Amino acid sequence: MQSHQKRALVTGGAGLIGSHIVDLLLREGWTVRILDNLEPQTHKNGKPSWVNPAAEFRQGNVQDYDTMHSALTDIDVVFHEAAYGGYMPEMAKYVLVNSFGTAQMLEIIRDHQLPIRKVVVASSQAVYSEGAALCPEHGHVVPLLRPAEQLRAGDFAVHCPVLVEGIVCGKPTASIPTPESTPGGGETVYALTKVDQERLVLLWGKQTGIPTVALRYSCTYGPRQSLFNPYTGVIAIFCTRLLNHQPPVLYEDGSQTRDLCFVEDIARANLLVATSDQLDGLPVNVGSGRATSVRDLARIISAQLGIALEPLARGEFRPGEIRSLISDISRIRTIGYEPQTTLEQGIARYVEWIRTQGSVEDYFAKAEAGLRAKGIVQSVQPSR
Ligand SMILES: NC(=O)c1ccc[n+]([C@@H]2O[C@H](COP(=O)([O-])OP(=O)(O)OC[C@H]3O[C@@H](n4cnc5c(N)ncnc54)[C@H](O)[C@@H]3O)[C@@H](O)[C@H]2O)c1
Ligand SMILES: [Zn+2]
């Protein structure tokens, strides 16, 4: 990309990932515009203090045609981060914000022949469901999400899906790093809309000739992660629980693992793909490439906060939860990406930040009954 083409639109630029992309771009000399509707669930107190004053801030909704058209004018690169996410009960809203919002944005750029040079869209490793796994008998396999009935019976393993003469193998598998070539599809409403977003962007790129990249983020955390949203962000939820002297709640047996990536590493990946043409037209994993169990995570956070409370595992599970998914980050490594912040360093940064946020309320406790009523959290019912 030519050096003068450095005007970015960051949708969702007030959020966790978007705001760190904004800061990085500004440091790199870009001109930055933010479009963010300040979703109340995420931004309970309105516009957050971290929105960089050196960026042009526009409050507006990606669903709104004229707002988007205007926001996309005089822009070279779009970083499309705005989305509805997490374990929310809604269905239609995901489709409207994520799928429809993205489709309409692409249509606006095409129909008005806006001179956009690149679109980078925030996808998710959620598109892989359980990702790649190893069966002791069948080797490399791609299991689907575990059925709710299986979890209800207290069986949390990921079983081999291979059919042998009409019978499912069913052996427990071990998780292995998931490369981009792994078949995905989306088995939750959120994941489905992430699949929509990345497919829409990548196929539109092929049709229009405009370079695109879909970044499949792993579990991202860091300063600015909403402290108000009880539905998403395991690190934020564990921290607010502990700071309110409530034990973190582990679903399943707490041995499920996450690929946790510090938000500044995710922001850097965005800059790298925006300024290189090597990965154009592709889905690209970005994460830490490491697995951490949720129980270990609770322990690390507890130690860093200096609040020793044993996590609670109450025999609950969330249908649709991924057991273990590690991103294979070889592809993005080819353009110089390397995660730079370890989990301990990243959590220390988060804890340091949370201490500047005044009193933090335990929104999770308030949301719990609703989560159960809507079946988002369910109980294991061992057979009698
Ligand atoms: N955080 C993660 O672990 C993770 C993992 C994979 C993918 N992602 C994706 O990364 C992107 C950014 O996520 P995040 O973690 O920064 O979330 P976030 O909630 O902190 O930020 C999203 C921002 O988008 C804004 N927004 C939501 N709906 C909007 C709308 N209709 N119009 C305009 N703005 C709107 C919100 O106000 C918020 O500021 C999302 O697309 C998300 O799906 C995040
Ligand atoms: Zn098998």
Coordinates of C-alpha atoms and ligand atoms in Angstrom, one line a residue:
M1 CA 0.0 0.0 0.0
Q2 CA 1.2 3.5 -0.8
S3 CA 2.2 5.6 2.1
H4 CA -0.4 8.4 1.4
Q5 CA -3.2 5.9 1.7
K6 CA -3.6 6.0 5.4
R7 CA -7.1 7.0 6.3
A8 CA -8.9 4.3 8.3
L9 CA -12.5 3.8 9.4
V10 CA -12.7 1.6 12.5
T11 CA -16.2 0.5 13.1
G12 CA -16.7 -0.5 16.8
G13 CA -13.7 1.7 17.5
A14 CA -14.9 2.4 21.1
G15 CA -14.7 -1.3 22.0
L16 CA -12.0 -3.5 23.2
I17 CA -10.3 -4.4 20.0
G18 CA -11.4 -1.4 17.9
S19 CA -10.0 1.1 20.4
H20 CA -6.6 -0.6 20.5
I21 CA -6.5 -0.6 16.6
V22 CA -7.4 3.1 16.7
D23 CA -4.5 3.9 19.1
L24 CA -2.0 1.8 17.1
L25 CA -3.0 3.4 13.7
L26 CA -2.7 6.9 15.2
R27 CA 0.8 6.1 16.5
E28 CA 1.6 4.9 13.0
G29 CA 0.6 8.2 11.5
W30 CA -2.8 7.2 10.1
T31 CA -5.9 9.5 10.1
V32 CA -8.6 7.6 11.9
R33 CA -12.4 7.8 12.0
I34 CA -14.5 5.8 14.5
L35 CA -18.1 4.7 13.9
D36 CA -19.6 3.2 17.1
N37 CA -23.1 3.3 18.4
L38 CA -21.9 2.9 22.0
E39 CA -24.0 -0.2 22.5
P40 CA -25.5 0.3 26.0
Q41 CA -24.8 -3.3 27.2
T42 CA -21.1 -2.7 26.6
H43 CA -20.8 1.1 27.4
K44 CA -23.1 1.6 30.3
N45 CA -21.7 5.0 31.1
G46 CA -21.7 6.3 27.5
K47 CA -18.6 7.2 25.6
P48 CA -15.6 5.7 27.3
S49 CA -12.7 7.9 28.3
W50 CA -10.3 5.8 26.2
V51 CA -11.7 6.9 22.9
N52 CA -8.7 8.6 21.4
P53 CA -9.3 12.3 21.0
A54 CA -7.0 12.3 18.0
A55 CA -9.5 10.2 16.1
E56 CA -12.7 11.6 14.6
F57 CA -15.5 10.0 16.6
R58 CA -19.0 9.4 15.1
Q59 CA -21.7 7.9 17.1
G60 CA -23.9 5.8 14.8
N61 CA -25.2 2.4 13.9
V62 CA -23.6 0.2 11.2
Q63 CA -27.2 -0.8 10.3
D64 CA -28.0 2.7 9.1
Y65 CA -27.4 3.2 5.4
D66 CA -26.7 7.0 5.3
T67 CA -24.5 6.9 8.5
M68 CA -22.4 4.1 6.9
H69 CA -22.2 5.9 3.5
S70 CA -21.0 9.0 5.1
A71 CA -18.5 7.2 7.4
L72 CA -17.0 5.3 4.5
T73 CA -16.3 8.5 2.5
D74 CA -12.6 9.5 2.2
I75 CA -11.4 6.3 3.7
D76 CA -8.6 3.9 2.4
V77 CA -8.9 1.0 4.8
V78 CA -11.9 -0.3 6.8
F79 CA -11.3 -2.2 10.0
H80 CA -14.8 -3.6 10.6
E81 CA -15.0 -4.5 14.3
A82 CA -18.5 -3.5 15.2
A83 CA -20.5 -6.5 16.1
Y84 CA -23.0 -8.0 18.5
G85 CA -21.2 -10.8 20.4
G86 CA -21.1 -13.1 23.3
Y87 CA -23.6 -15.5 24.8
M88 CA -26.6 -13.2 24.3
P89 CA -30.1 -14.4 24.2
E90 CA -31.1 -12.5 21.0
M91 CA -31.1 -14.1 17.6
A92 CA -32.3 -11.4 15.2
K93 CA -30.0 -8.7 16.5
Y94 CA -26.9 -10.8 15.7
V95 CA -28.1 -11.1 12.1
L96 CA -29.0 -7.5 11.8
V97 CA -25.8 -6.0 13.2
N98 CA -23.3 -8.6 12.0
S99 CA -24.7 -10.1 8.8
F100 CA -26.9 -7.4 7.5
G101 CA -24.6 -4.5 8.6
T102 CA -21.7 -6.1 6.8
A103 CA -23.6 -6.9 3.6
Q104 CA -24.9 -3.3 3.5
M105 CA -21.5 -1.8 4.0
L106 CA -20.1 -3.8 1.1
E107 CA -23.0 -2.8 -1.1
I108 CA -22.5 0.9 -0.2
I109 CA -18.8 0.7 -1.2
R110 CA -19.5 -1.1 -4.4
D111 CA -22.6 1.0 -5.5
H112 CA -21.0 4.3 -4.8
Q113 CA -17.6 3.2 -6.1
L114 CA -15.9 4.4 -3.0
P115 CA -12.2 4.2 -3.4
I116 CA -11.6 1.9 -0.5
R117 CA -8.3 0.0 -0.8
K118 CA -8.9 -2.8 1.7
V119 CA -11.5 -4.2 4.1
V120 CA -10.3 -6.1 7.1
V121 CA -13.1 -7.8 8.9
A122 CA -13.2 -9.2 12.5
S123 CA -14.1 -12.8 12.3
S124 CA -13.7 -15.4 15.1
Q125 CA -12.3 -18.8 15.8
A126 CA -15.9 -19.6 16.7
V127 CA -16.4 -20.4 13.0
Y128 CA -14.5 -23.6 13.6
S129 CA -16.9 -25.0 16.3
E130 CA -14.6 -27.5 18.1
G131 CA -11.7 -27.1 15.6
A132 CA -9.2 -29.8 14.8
A133 CA -8.8 -32.9 16.9
L134 CA -7.0 -36.2 17.1
C135 CA -8.8 -39.5 17.4
P136 CA -6.6 -42.3 18.7
E137 CA -8.0 -44.4 15.8
H138 CA -8.8 -42.0 13.0
G139 CA -6.1 -39.4 13.4
H140 CA -7.0 -35.9 12.3
V141 CA -10.7 -35.3 12.6
V142 CA -13.1 -32.3 12.8
P143 CA -15.7 -32.8 15.5
L144 CA -18.9 -30.8 15.7
L145 CA -20.1 -29.0 18.9
R146 CA -21.0 -31.4 21.6
P147 CA -24.8 -32.0 21.8
A148 CA -26.6 -30.5 24.8
E149 CA -27.9 -34.0 25.8
Q150 CA -24.3 -35.2 26.1
L151 CA -23.4 -32.2 28.3
R152 CA -26.5 -32.7 30.4
A153 CA -25.4 -36.2 31.1
G154 CA -22.1 -34.8 32.4
D155 CA -19.9 -36.0 29.5
F156 CA -17.7 -33.1 28.4
A157 CA -15.4 -34.9 26.1
V158 CA -15.3 -34.2 22.4
H159 CA -16.0 -37.4 20.6
C160 CA -14.7 -38.6 17.2
P161 CA -17.4 -38.0 14.5
V162 CA -16.1 -40.5 12.0
L163 CA -18.7 -43.0 10.7
V164 CA -17.5 -46.6 10.4
E165 CA -20.1 -48.7 8.6
G166 CA -22.9 -46.4 9.7
I167 CA -21.7 -46.3 13.4
V168 CA -20.1 -43.2 14.9
C169 CA -16.5 -43.9 16.2
G170 CA -17.2 -41.8 19.3
K171 CA -13.7 -42.1 20.9
P172 CA -12.7 -39.1 23.0
T173 CA -10.4 -36.9 21.0
A174 CA -7.5 -34.6 21.9
S175 CA -7.5 -31.0 20.7
I176 CA -4.8 -29.9 18.2
P177 CA -4.0 -26.5 16.7
T178 CA -6.6 -25.6 14.2
P179 CA -5.4 -24.2 10.8
E180 CA -7.5 -22.1 8.5
S181 CA -8.1 -25.0 6.1
T182 CA -10.2 -26.7 8.8
P183 CA -13.8 -26.9 7.6
G184 CA -16.0 -24.6 9.7
G185 CA -19.6 -23.5 9.5
G186 CA -20.9 -21.9 12.7
E187 CA -23.0 -23.8 15.1
T188 CA -24.2 -20.9 17.3
V189 CA -26.1 -17.8 16.1
Y190 CA -23.1 -15.7 16.8
A191 CA -20.7 -18.0 15.0
L192 CA -23.1 -18.2 12.1
T193 CA -23.1 -14.5 11.7
K194 CA -19.3 -14.4 11.9
V195 CA -19.2 -17.0 9.1
D196 CA -21.6 -14.7 7.2
Q197 CA -19.4 -11.7 7.8
E198 CA -16.2 -13.3 6.6
R199 CA -17.7 -15.0 3.6
L200 CA -19.5 -11.9 2.5
V201 CA -16.3 -9.8 2.7
L202 CA -14.1 -12.4 1.1
L203 CA -16.4 -13.1 -1.8
W204 CA -17.2 -9.4 -2.4
G205 CA -13.5 -8.9 -2.5
K206 CA -13.2 -11.4 -5.3
Q207 CA -16.0 -9.9 -7.2
T208 CA -14.9 -6.3 -6.9
G209 CA -11.2 -6.8 -6.9
I210 CA -10.8 -4.9 -3.6
P211 CA -8.4 -6.6 -1.3
T212 CA -9.9 -8.1 1.9
V213 CA -8.7 -10.1 4.9
A214 CA -10.9 -11.9 7.5
L215 CA -9.1 -12.2 10.8
R216 CA -10.3 -15.1 12.9
Y217 CA -9.5 -13.8 16.4
S218 CA -9.1 -16.1 19.3
C219 CA -10.4 -15.2 22.8
T220 CA -9.2 -11.6 23.2
Y221 CA -8.7 -9.8 26.5
G222 CA -7.1 -6.7 27.9
P223 CA -7.6 -3.2 29.3
R224 CA -11.0 -1.7 28.2
Q225 CA -12.8 -5.0 28.0
S226 CA -16.3 -4.2 29.1
L227 CA -16.9 -4.6 32.8
F228 CA -20.6 -4.3 32.4
N229 CA -21.3 -7.3 30.1
P230 CA -22.2 -10.5 32.0
Y231 CA -22.4 -12.5 28.8
T232 CA -18.9 -12.2 27.5
G233 CA -15.3 -11.9 28.4
V234 CA -14.2 -14.6 30.9
I235 CA -11.3 -12.6 32.3
A236 CA -13.5 -9.5 32.9
I237 CA -16.2 -11.7 34.5
F238 CA -13.7 -13.5 36.8
C239 CA -12.1 -10.2 37.8
T240 CA -15.4 -8.5 38.7
R241 CA -16.5 -11.6 40.6
L242 CA -13.3 -11.7 42.6
L243 CA -13.3 -8.0 43.3
N244 CA -16.8 -8.4 44.7
H245 CA -15.5 -11.3 46.9
Q246 CA -17.5 -13.8 44.9
P247 CA -15.8 -16.9 43.6
P248 CA -15.4 -17.3 39.8
V249 CA -18.0 -19.7 38.3
L250 CA -16.6 -22.5 36.2
Y251 CA -18.8 -24.2 33.7
E252 CA -18.4 -27.9 33.1
D253 CA -15.4 -29.1 35.1
G254 CA -13.2 -26.1 34.4
S255 CA -10.8 -28.1 32.2
Q256 CA -12.0 -26.5 29.0
T257 CA -9.3 -24.5 27.4
R258 CA -9.1 -21.2 25.6
D259 CA -6.5 -19.6 23.3
L260 CA -6.2 -16.3 25.1
C261 CA -4.7 -13.4 23.1
F262 CA -3.8 -10.0 24.5
V263 CA -5.6 -7.2 22.7
E264 CA -2.5 -5.3 21.6
D265 CA -1.3 -8.4 19.7
I266 CA -4.7 -8.6 17.9
A267 CA -4.4 -4.9 17.0
R268 CA -0.9 -5.4 15.6
A269 CA -2.2 -8.3 13.5
N270 CA -4.7 -5.8 12.0
L271 CA -2.0 -3.4 11.1
L272 CA 0.1 -6.2 9.6
V273 CA -2.6 -7.5 7.3
A274 CA -3.6 -4.0 6.3
T275 CA -0.1 -3.1 5.2
S276 CA 0.9 -6.4 3.5
D277 CA -0.8 -7.8 0.4
Q278 CA 0.4 -11.4 1.1
L279 CA -2.7 -12.6 2.8
D280 CA -5.3 -10.8 0.7
G281 CA -8.4 -12.7 0.0
L282 CA -7.8 -15.1 2.9
P283 CA -9.2 -16.0 6.3
V284 CA -6.3 -15.7 8.8
N285 CA -6.1 -17.0 12.4
V286 CA -4.8 -14.7 15.0
G287 CA -4.3 -15.7 18.6
S288 CA -1.6 -16.9 21.0
G289 CA -1.4 -20.4 19.7
R290 CA -1.5 -21.7 23.4
A291 CA -4.1 -23.4 25.4
T292 CA -5.0 -22.3 29.0
S293 CA -7.7 -24.1 31.0
V294 CA -10.4 -21.9 32.5
R295 CA -9.5 -23.3 36.0
D296 CA -5.9 -22.2 35.6
L297 CA -7.0 -18.8 34.3
A298 CA -9.1 -18.4 37.5
R299 CA -6.0 -19.3 39.5
I300 CA -3.8 -16.8 37.7
I301 CA -6.3 -14.0 38.1
S302 CA -6.9 -14.8 41.7
A303 CA -3.2 -14.7 42.4
Q304 CA -2.7 -11.4 40.6
L305 CA -5.6 -9.7 42.4
G306 CA -4.5 -11.2 45.7
I307 CA -8.0 -12.5 46.4
A308 CA -7.9 -16.2 47.1
L309 CA -11.3 -17.7 46.5
E310 CA -11.7 -21.2 45.1
P311 CA -13.7 -21.2 41.9
L312 CA -17.1 -22.8 42.0
A313 CA -17.9 -25.6 39.7
R314 CA -21.6 -26.2 40.2
G315 CA -22.3 -28.8 37.6
E316 CA -23.5 -26.2 35.0
F317 CA -22.8 -26.0 31.3
R318 CA -23.6 -23.7 28.4
P319 CA -24.9 -25.4 25.3
G320 CA -22.8 -24.4 22.4
E321 CA -19.6 -23.8 24.4
I322 CA -16.4 -24.9 22.8
R323 CA -14.4 -27.4 24.8
S324 CA -11.0 -26.6 23.5
L325 CA -9.8 -24.6 20.5
I326 CA -6.3 -23.5 19.8
S327 CA -5.5 -21.5 16.7
D328 CA -2.7 -22.5 14.4
I329 CA -1.1 -19.2 13.7
S330 CA 1.4 -20.3 11.1
R331 CA -0.3 -18.3 8.3
I332 CA 0.0 -14.9 10.0
R333 CA 3.5 -15.7 11.2
T334 CA 4.5 -15.6 7.5
I335 CA 4.0 -11.8 7.6
G336 CA 5.9 -11.3 10.8
Y337 CA 3.2 -11.7 13.5
E338 CA 4.4 -13.0 16.8
P339 CA 2.3 -12.8 20.1
Q340 CA 4.3 -10.5 22.3
T341 CA 2.5 -10.4 25.6
T342 CA 2.3 -13.5 27.8
L343 CA -0.8 -14.4 29.7
E344 CA 0.7 -13.4 33.0
Q345 CA 1.9 -10.1 31.6
G346 CA -1.5 -9.5 29.9
I347 CA -3.5 -10.2 33.0
A348 CA -1.2 -8.0 35.0
R349 CA -2.0 -5.2 32.5
Y350 CA -5.7 -5.9 32.8
V351 CA -5.7 -6.0 36.6
E352 CA -3.7 -2.7 36.7
W353 CA -6.3 -1.2 34.5
I354 CA -9.3 -2.5 36.4
R355 CA -7.9 -0.9 39.5
T356 CA -8.3 2.5 37.9
Q357 CA -12.0 1.9 37.1
G358 CA -13.4 2.7 40.5
S359 CA -15.8 0.3 42.1
V360 CA -16.8 -2.6 39.8
E361 CA -20.1 -4.2 40.1
D362 CA -20.8 -7.9 39.7
Y363 CA -23.2 -7.8 36.8
F364 CA -22.8 -11.5 36.4
A365 CA -24.6 -12.3 39.6
K366 CA -27.6 -10.2 38.5
A367 CA -27.7 -11.9 35.1
E368 CA -27.4 -15.4 36.3
A369 CA -31.1 -16.1 36.9
G370 CA -31.8 -14.8 33.4
L371 CA -29.1 -16.9 31.9
R372 CA -30.7 -20.0 33.4
A373 CA -34.2 -19.0 32.6
K374 CA -33.3 -18.7 28.9
G375 CA -31.4 -22.0 28.9
I376 CA -28.1 -20.3 28.2
V377 CA -26.8 -21.9 31.3
Q378 CA -28.1 -25.4 32.2
S379 CA -27.4 -28.0 34.9
V380 CA -25.9 -31.4 34.5
Q381 CA -28.5 -34.0 35.3
P382 CA -26.8 -37.3 35.9
S383 CA -29.0 -40.3 35.2
R384 CA -30.7 -41.8 38.2
Ligands
LIG1 N1 -13.2 -10.2 22.1 C1 -13.1 -11.4 21.6 O1 -12.7 -12.4 22.3 C2 -13.4 -11.6 20.2 C3 -13.1 -12.9 19.6 C4 -13.4 -13.1 18.3 C5 -13.9 -12.1 17.5 N2 -14.2 -10.9 18.1 C6 -14.8 -9.9 17.2 O2 -14.0 -8.7 17.3 C7 -14.8 -7.6 17.1 C8 -14.6 -6.6 18.2 O3 -14.9 -7.2 19.4 P1 -14.6 -6.6 20.9 O4 -14.2 -7.7 21.7 O5 -13.8 -5.4 20.7 O6 -16.1 -6.2 21.3 P2 -16.6 -4.9 22.0 O7 -18.0 -5.2 22.4 O8 -15.7 -4.4 23.1 O9 -16.6 -3.8 20.8 C9 -17.5 -3.8 19.8 C10 -17.9 -2.4 19.6 O10 -18.8 -2.3 18.5 C11 -19.8 -1.4 18.9 N3 -21.1 -1.8 18.2 C12 -21.9 -2.8 18.5 N4 -22.9 -2.8 17.7 C13 -22.8 -1.7 16.8 C14 -23.6 -1.2 15.8 N5 -24.8 -1.8 15.5 N6 -23.2 -0.1 15.2 C15 -22.0 0.5 15.6 N7 -21.2 0.0 16.5 C16 -21.6 -1.1 17.2 C17 -20.0 -1.5 20.4 O11 -20.5 -0.3 21.0 C18 -18.5 -1.7 20.8 O12 -17.9 -0.5 21.1 C19 -16.2 -8.1 17.0 O13 -16.6 -8.2 15.6 C20 -16.2 -9.5 17.6 O14 -17.2 -10.3 17.1 C21 -13.9 -10.6 19.4
ZN2 ZN -12.3 -42.1 15.6

